[in-house]
Coordinates of C-alpha atoms (C1' of nucleotides) in Angstrom, one line a residue:
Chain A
X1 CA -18.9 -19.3 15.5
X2 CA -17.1 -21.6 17.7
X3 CA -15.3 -20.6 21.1
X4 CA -12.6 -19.1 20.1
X5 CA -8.6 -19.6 21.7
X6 CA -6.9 -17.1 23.8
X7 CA -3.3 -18.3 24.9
X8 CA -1.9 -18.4 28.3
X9 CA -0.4 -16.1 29.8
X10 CA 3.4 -18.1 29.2
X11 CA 2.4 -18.9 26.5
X12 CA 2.5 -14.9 24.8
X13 CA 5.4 -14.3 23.0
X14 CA 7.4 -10.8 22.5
X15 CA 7.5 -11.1 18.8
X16 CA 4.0 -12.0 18.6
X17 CA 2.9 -8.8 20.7
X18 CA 5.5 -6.6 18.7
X19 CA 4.2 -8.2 15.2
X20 CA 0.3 -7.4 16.6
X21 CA 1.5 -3.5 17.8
X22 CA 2.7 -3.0 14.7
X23 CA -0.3 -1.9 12.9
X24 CA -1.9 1.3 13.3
X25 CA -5.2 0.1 13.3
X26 CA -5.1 -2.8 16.1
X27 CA -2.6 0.0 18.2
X28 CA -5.7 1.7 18.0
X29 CA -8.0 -0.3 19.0
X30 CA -5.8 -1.5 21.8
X31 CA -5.9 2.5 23.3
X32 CA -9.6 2.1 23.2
X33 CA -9.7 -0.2 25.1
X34 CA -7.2 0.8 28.0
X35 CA -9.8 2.2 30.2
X36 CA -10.2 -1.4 30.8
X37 CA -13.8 -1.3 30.0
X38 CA -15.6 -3.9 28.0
X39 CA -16.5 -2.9 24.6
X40 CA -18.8 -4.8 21.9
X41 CA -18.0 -5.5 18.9
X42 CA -20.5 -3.1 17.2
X43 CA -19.3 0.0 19.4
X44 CA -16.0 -0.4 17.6
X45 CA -15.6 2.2 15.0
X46 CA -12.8 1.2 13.0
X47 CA -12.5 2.9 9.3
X48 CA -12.3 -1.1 7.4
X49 CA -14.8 -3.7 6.3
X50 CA -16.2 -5.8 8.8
X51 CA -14.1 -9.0 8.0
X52 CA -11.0 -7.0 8.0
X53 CA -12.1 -5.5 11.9
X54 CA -12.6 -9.4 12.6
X55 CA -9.5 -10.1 11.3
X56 CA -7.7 -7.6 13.9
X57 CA -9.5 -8.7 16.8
X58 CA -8.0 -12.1 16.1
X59 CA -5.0 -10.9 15.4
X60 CA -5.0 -9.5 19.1
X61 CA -6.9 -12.6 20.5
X62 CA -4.1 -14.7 19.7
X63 CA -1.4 -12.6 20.7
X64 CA -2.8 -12.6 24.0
X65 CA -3.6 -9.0 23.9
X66 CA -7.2 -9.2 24.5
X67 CA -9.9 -11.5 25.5
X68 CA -13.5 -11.8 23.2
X69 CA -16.6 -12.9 25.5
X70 CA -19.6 -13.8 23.3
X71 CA -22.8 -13.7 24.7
X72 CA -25.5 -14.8 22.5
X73 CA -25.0 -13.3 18.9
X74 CA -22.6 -10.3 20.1
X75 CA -19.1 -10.4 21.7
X76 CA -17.5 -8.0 23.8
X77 CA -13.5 -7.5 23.9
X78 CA -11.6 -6.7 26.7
X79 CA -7.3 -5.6 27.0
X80 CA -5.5 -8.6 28.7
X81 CA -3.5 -6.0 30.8
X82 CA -2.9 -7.8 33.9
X83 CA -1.9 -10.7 32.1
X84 CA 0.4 -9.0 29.6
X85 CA 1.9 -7.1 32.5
X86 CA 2.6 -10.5 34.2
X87 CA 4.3 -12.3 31.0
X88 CA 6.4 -8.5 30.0
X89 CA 6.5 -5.9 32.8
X90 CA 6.3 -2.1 31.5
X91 CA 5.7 -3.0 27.6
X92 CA 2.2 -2.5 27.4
X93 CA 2.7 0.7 29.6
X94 CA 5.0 2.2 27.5
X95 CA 3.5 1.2 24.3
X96 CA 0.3 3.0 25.3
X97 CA 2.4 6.1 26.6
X98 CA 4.5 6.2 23.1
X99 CA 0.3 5.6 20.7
X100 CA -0.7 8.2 23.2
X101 CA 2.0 11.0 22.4
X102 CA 1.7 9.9 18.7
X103 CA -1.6 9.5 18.5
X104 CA -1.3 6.4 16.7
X105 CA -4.3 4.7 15.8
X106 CA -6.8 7.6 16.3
X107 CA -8.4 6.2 13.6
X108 CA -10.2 3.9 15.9
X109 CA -12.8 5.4 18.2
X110 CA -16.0 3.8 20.4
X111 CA -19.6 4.6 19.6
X112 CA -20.7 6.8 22.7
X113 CA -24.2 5.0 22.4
X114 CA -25.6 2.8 25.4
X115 CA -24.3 -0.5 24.8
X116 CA -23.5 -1.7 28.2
X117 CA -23.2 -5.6 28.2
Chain B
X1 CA 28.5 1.9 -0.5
X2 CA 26.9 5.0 -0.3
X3 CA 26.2 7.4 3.0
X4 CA 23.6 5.6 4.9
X5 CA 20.4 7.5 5.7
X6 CA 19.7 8.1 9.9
X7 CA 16.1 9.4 11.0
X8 CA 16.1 11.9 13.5
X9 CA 15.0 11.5 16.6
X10 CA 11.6 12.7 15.8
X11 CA 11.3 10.4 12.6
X12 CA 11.2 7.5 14.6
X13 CA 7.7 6.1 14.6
X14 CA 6.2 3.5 17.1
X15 CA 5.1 1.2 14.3
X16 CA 8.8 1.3 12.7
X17 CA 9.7 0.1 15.8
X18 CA 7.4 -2.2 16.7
X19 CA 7.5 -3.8 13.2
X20 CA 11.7 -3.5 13.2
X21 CA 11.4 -5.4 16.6
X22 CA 8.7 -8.2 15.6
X23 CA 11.7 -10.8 14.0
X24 CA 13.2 -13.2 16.3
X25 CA 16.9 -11.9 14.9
X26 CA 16.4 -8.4 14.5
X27 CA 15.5 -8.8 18.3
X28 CA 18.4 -10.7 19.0
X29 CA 20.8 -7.9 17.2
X30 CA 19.6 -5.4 19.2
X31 CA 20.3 -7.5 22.5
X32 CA 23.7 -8.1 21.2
X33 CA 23.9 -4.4 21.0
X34 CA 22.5 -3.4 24.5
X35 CA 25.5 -3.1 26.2
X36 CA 26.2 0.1 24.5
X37 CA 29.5 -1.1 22.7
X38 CA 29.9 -0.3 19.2
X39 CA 30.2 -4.2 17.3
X40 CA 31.9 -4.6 13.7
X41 CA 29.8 -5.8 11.0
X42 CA 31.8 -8.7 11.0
X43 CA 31.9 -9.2 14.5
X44 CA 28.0 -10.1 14.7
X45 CA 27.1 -13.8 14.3
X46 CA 24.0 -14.3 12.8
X47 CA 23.0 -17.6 10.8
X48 CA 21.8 -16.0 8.0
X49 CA 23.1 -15.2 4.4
X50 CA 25.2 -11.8 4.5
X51 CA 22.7 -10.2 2.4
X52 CA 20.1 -11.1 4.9
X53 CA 22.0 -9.9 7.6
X54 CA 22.2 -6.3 5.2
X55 CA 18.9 -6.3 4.9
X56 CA 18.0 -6.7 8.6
X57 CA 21.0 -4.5 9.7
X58 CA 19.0 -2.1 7.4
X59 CA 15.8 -2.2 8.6
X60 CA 16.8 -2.1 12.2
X61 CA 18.8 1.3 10.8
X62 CA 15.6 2.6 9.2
X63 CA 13.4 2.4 12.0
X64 CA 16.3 4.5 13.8
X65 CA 16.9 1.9 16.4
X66 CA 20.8 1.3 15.6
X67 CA 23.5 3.8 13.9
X68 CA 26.0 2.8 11.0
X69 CA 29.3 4.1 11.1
X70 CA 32.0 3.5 8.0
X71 CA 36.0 3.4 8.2
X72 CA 37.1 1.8 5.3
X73 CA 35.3 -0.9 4.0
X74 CA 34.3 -2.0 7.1
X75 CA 31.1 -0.3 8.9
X76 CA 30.3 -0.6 12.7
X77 CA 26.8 -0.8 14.5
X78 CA 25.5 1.0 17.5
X79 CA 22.3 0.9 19.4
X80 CA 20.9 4.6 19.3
X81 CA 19.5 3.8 23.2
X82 CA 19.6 7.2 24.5
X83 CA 17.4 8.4 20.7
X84 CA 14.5 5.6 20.9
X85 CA 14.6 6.4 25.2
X86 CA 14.0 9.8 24.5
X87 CA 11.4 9.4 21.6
X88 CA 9.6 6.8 23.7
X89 CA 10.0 6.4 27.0
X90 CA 10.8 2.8 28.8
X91 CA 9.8 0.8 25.5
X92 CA 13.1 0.0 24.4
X93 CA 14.1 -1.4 28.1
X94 CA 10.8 -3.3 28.3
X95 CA 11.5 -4.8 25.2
X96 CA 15.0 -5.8 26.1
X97 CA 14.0 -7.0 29.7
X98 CA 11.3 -9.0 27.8
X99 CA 13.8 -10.4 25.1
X100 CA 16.1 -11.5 27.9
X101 CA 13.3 -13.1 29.7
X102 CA 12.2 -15.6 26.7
X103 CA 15.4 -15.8 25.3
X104 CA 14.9 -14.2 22.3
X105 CA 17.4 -13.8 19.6
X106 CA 19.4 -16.2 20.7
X107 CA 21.1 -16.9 17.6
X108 CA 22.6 -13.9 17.2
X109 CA 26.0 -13.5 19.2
X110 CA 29.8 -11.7 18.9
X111 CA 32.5 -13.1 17.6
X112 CA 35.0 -12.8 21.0
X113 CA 37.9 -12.5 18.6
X114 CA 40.3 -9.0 19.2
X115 CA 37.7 -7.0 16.6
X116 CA 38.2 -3.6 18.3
X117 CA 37.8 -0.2 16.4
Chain C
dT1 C1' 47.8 -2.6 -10.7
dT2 C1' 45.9 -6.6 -9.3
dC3 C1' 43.8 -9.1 -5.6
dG4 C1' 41.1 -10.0 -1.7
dA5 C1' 38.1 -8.6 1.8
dT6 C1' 33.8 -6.2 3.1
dG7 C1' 29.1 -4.9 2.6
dT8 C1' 25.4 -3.3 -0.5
dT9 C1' 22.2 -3.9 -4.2
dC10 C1' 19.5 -6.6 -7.5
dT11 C1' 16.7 -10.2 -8.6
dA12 C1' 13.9 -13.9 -7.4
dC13 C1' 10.8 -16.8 -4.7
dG14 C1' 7.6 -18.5 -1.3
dA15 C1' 5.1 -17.1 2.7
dA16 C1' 2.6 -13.9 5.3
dC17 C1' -0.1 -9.7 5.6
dG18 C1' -4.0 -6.2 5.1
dT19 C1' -7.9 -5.6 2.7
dC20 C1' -12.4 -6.7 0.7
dG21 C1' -16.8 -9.0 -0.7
dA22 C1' -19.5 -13.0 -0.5
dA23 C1' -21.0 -16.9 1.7
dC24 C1' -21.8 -19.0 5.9
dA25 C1' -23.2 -20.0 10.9
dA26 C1' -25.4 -18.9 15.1
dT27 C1' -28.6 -16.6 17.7
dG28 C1' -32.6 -13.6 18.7
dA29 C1' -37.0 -11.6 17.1
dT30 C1' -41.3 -11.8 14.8
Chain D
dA1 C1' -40.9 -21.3 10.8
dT2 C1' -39.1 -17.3 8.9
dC3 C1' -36.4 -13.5 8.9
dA4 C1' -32.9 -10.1 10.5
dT5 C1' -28.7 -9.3 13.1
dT6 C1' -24.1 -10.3 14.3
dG7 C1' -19.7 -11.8 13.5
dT8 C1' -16.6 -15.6 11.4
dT9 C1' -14.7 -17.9 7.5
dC10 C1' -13.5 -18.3 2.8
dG11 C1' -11.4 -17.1 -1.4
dA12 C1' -9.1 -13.5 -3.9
dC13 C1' -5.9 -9.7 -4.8
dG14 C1' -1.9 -6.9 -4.4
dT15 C1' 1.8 -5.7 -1.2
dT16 C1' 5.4 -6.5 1.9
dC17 C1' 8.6 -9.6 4.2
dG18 C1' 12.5 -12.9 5.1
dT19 C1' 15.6 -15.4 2.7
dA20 C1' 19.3 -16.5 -0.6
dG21 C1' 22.7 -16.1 -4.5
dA22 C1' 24.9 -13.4 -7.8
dA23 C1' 26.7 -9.2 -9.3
dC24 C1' 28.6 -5.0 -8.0
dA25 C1' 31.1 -1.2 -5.5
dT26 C1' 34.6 0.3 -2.3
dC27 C1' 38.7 0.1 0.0
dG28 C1' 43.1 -1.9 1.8
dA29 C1' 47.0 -4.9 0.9
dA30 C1' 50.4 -7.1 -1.9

DNA sequence: TTCGATGTTCTACGAACGTCGAACAATGAT
DNA sequence: ATCATTGTTCGACGTTCGTAGAACATCGAA
């Protein structure tokens, strides 16, 4: 496992963050994470194989939407909120508000088990 | 040319949009669109084959963002701003605020020729 | 009626996507 | 040193996407 990329803040783009929203799943686990805590990996509870789950989080990591700390043999994922409010004002916001009143992506959930980093 | 389909208000899901709004020209249709007039079919400049510009004119139509109107053989676009507003809230002006930011879609343009309804 | 203009649909093709299982790499524990 | 845990990477598979050309349907004009 090598350090893995996260893009700049300039250097996000809208189509890649609309072409990373527009799958249930990582929508999900995007509301997950909107507390703004830090989650590991394993607290995830995401109904697809483990390579597909690693699959989405890059998906996200290179759309800027979230940053992946690895400490030792786990990582823990965070939303880029700030930084996507920076680059698009209100999107992320109303993105949230719209998976929120939908309830899209409820398939993803967090494990309530002590797994503080 | 048969009767287009329209989703209602309520049909319009987040991930239609998201998806409809994650291509570069799709975005840039839909920018063309923002001022709230109503553009001829034939009016839109977009570098693509015309069955390309079908298909995306489609797609944008699917996920309820625009509306198709006939008269004749000719058909006329709108954006359906007030629908996807009310279905979710500040999305659609994030995305255009974002889209103007980067640029995005700048292929697509009018034709300022005497085109009017 | 015969054309021409306007869009849609069909078919095709390469690329990208979501998914999985298996193999792999890296680290911690024994 | 050996093993187990954790997550990534690598094919593979079927689906969807963006694209184009050709054929088609519809309507207005000559």
């Amino acid at each position: 496992m090598r350090e893995a990329r996260h893009p700049e803040v300039d250097e996000i783009t809208l189509t890649g963050v609309m072409a990373a929203l527009s799958d249930p799943i990582r929508v999900g686990i995007v509301r997950v994470l909107a507390d703004g805590r830090e989650r590991g990996w394993g607290e995830l509870r995401v109904p697809v194989a483990k390579s597909t789950l690693s699959h989405h989080l890059r998906v996200l990591r290179d759309a800027g939407l979230t940053r992946t700390r690895q400490e030792g043999t786990r990582c823990y994922v965070t939303l880029r909120r700030e930084d996507v409010q920076a680059r698009f004002p209100g999107l992320l916001e109303a993105v949230l508000a719209a998976a929120e009143e939908d309830d899209v992506g409820h398939q993803v959930t967090v494990q309530p088990g002590p797994q503080r980093a």
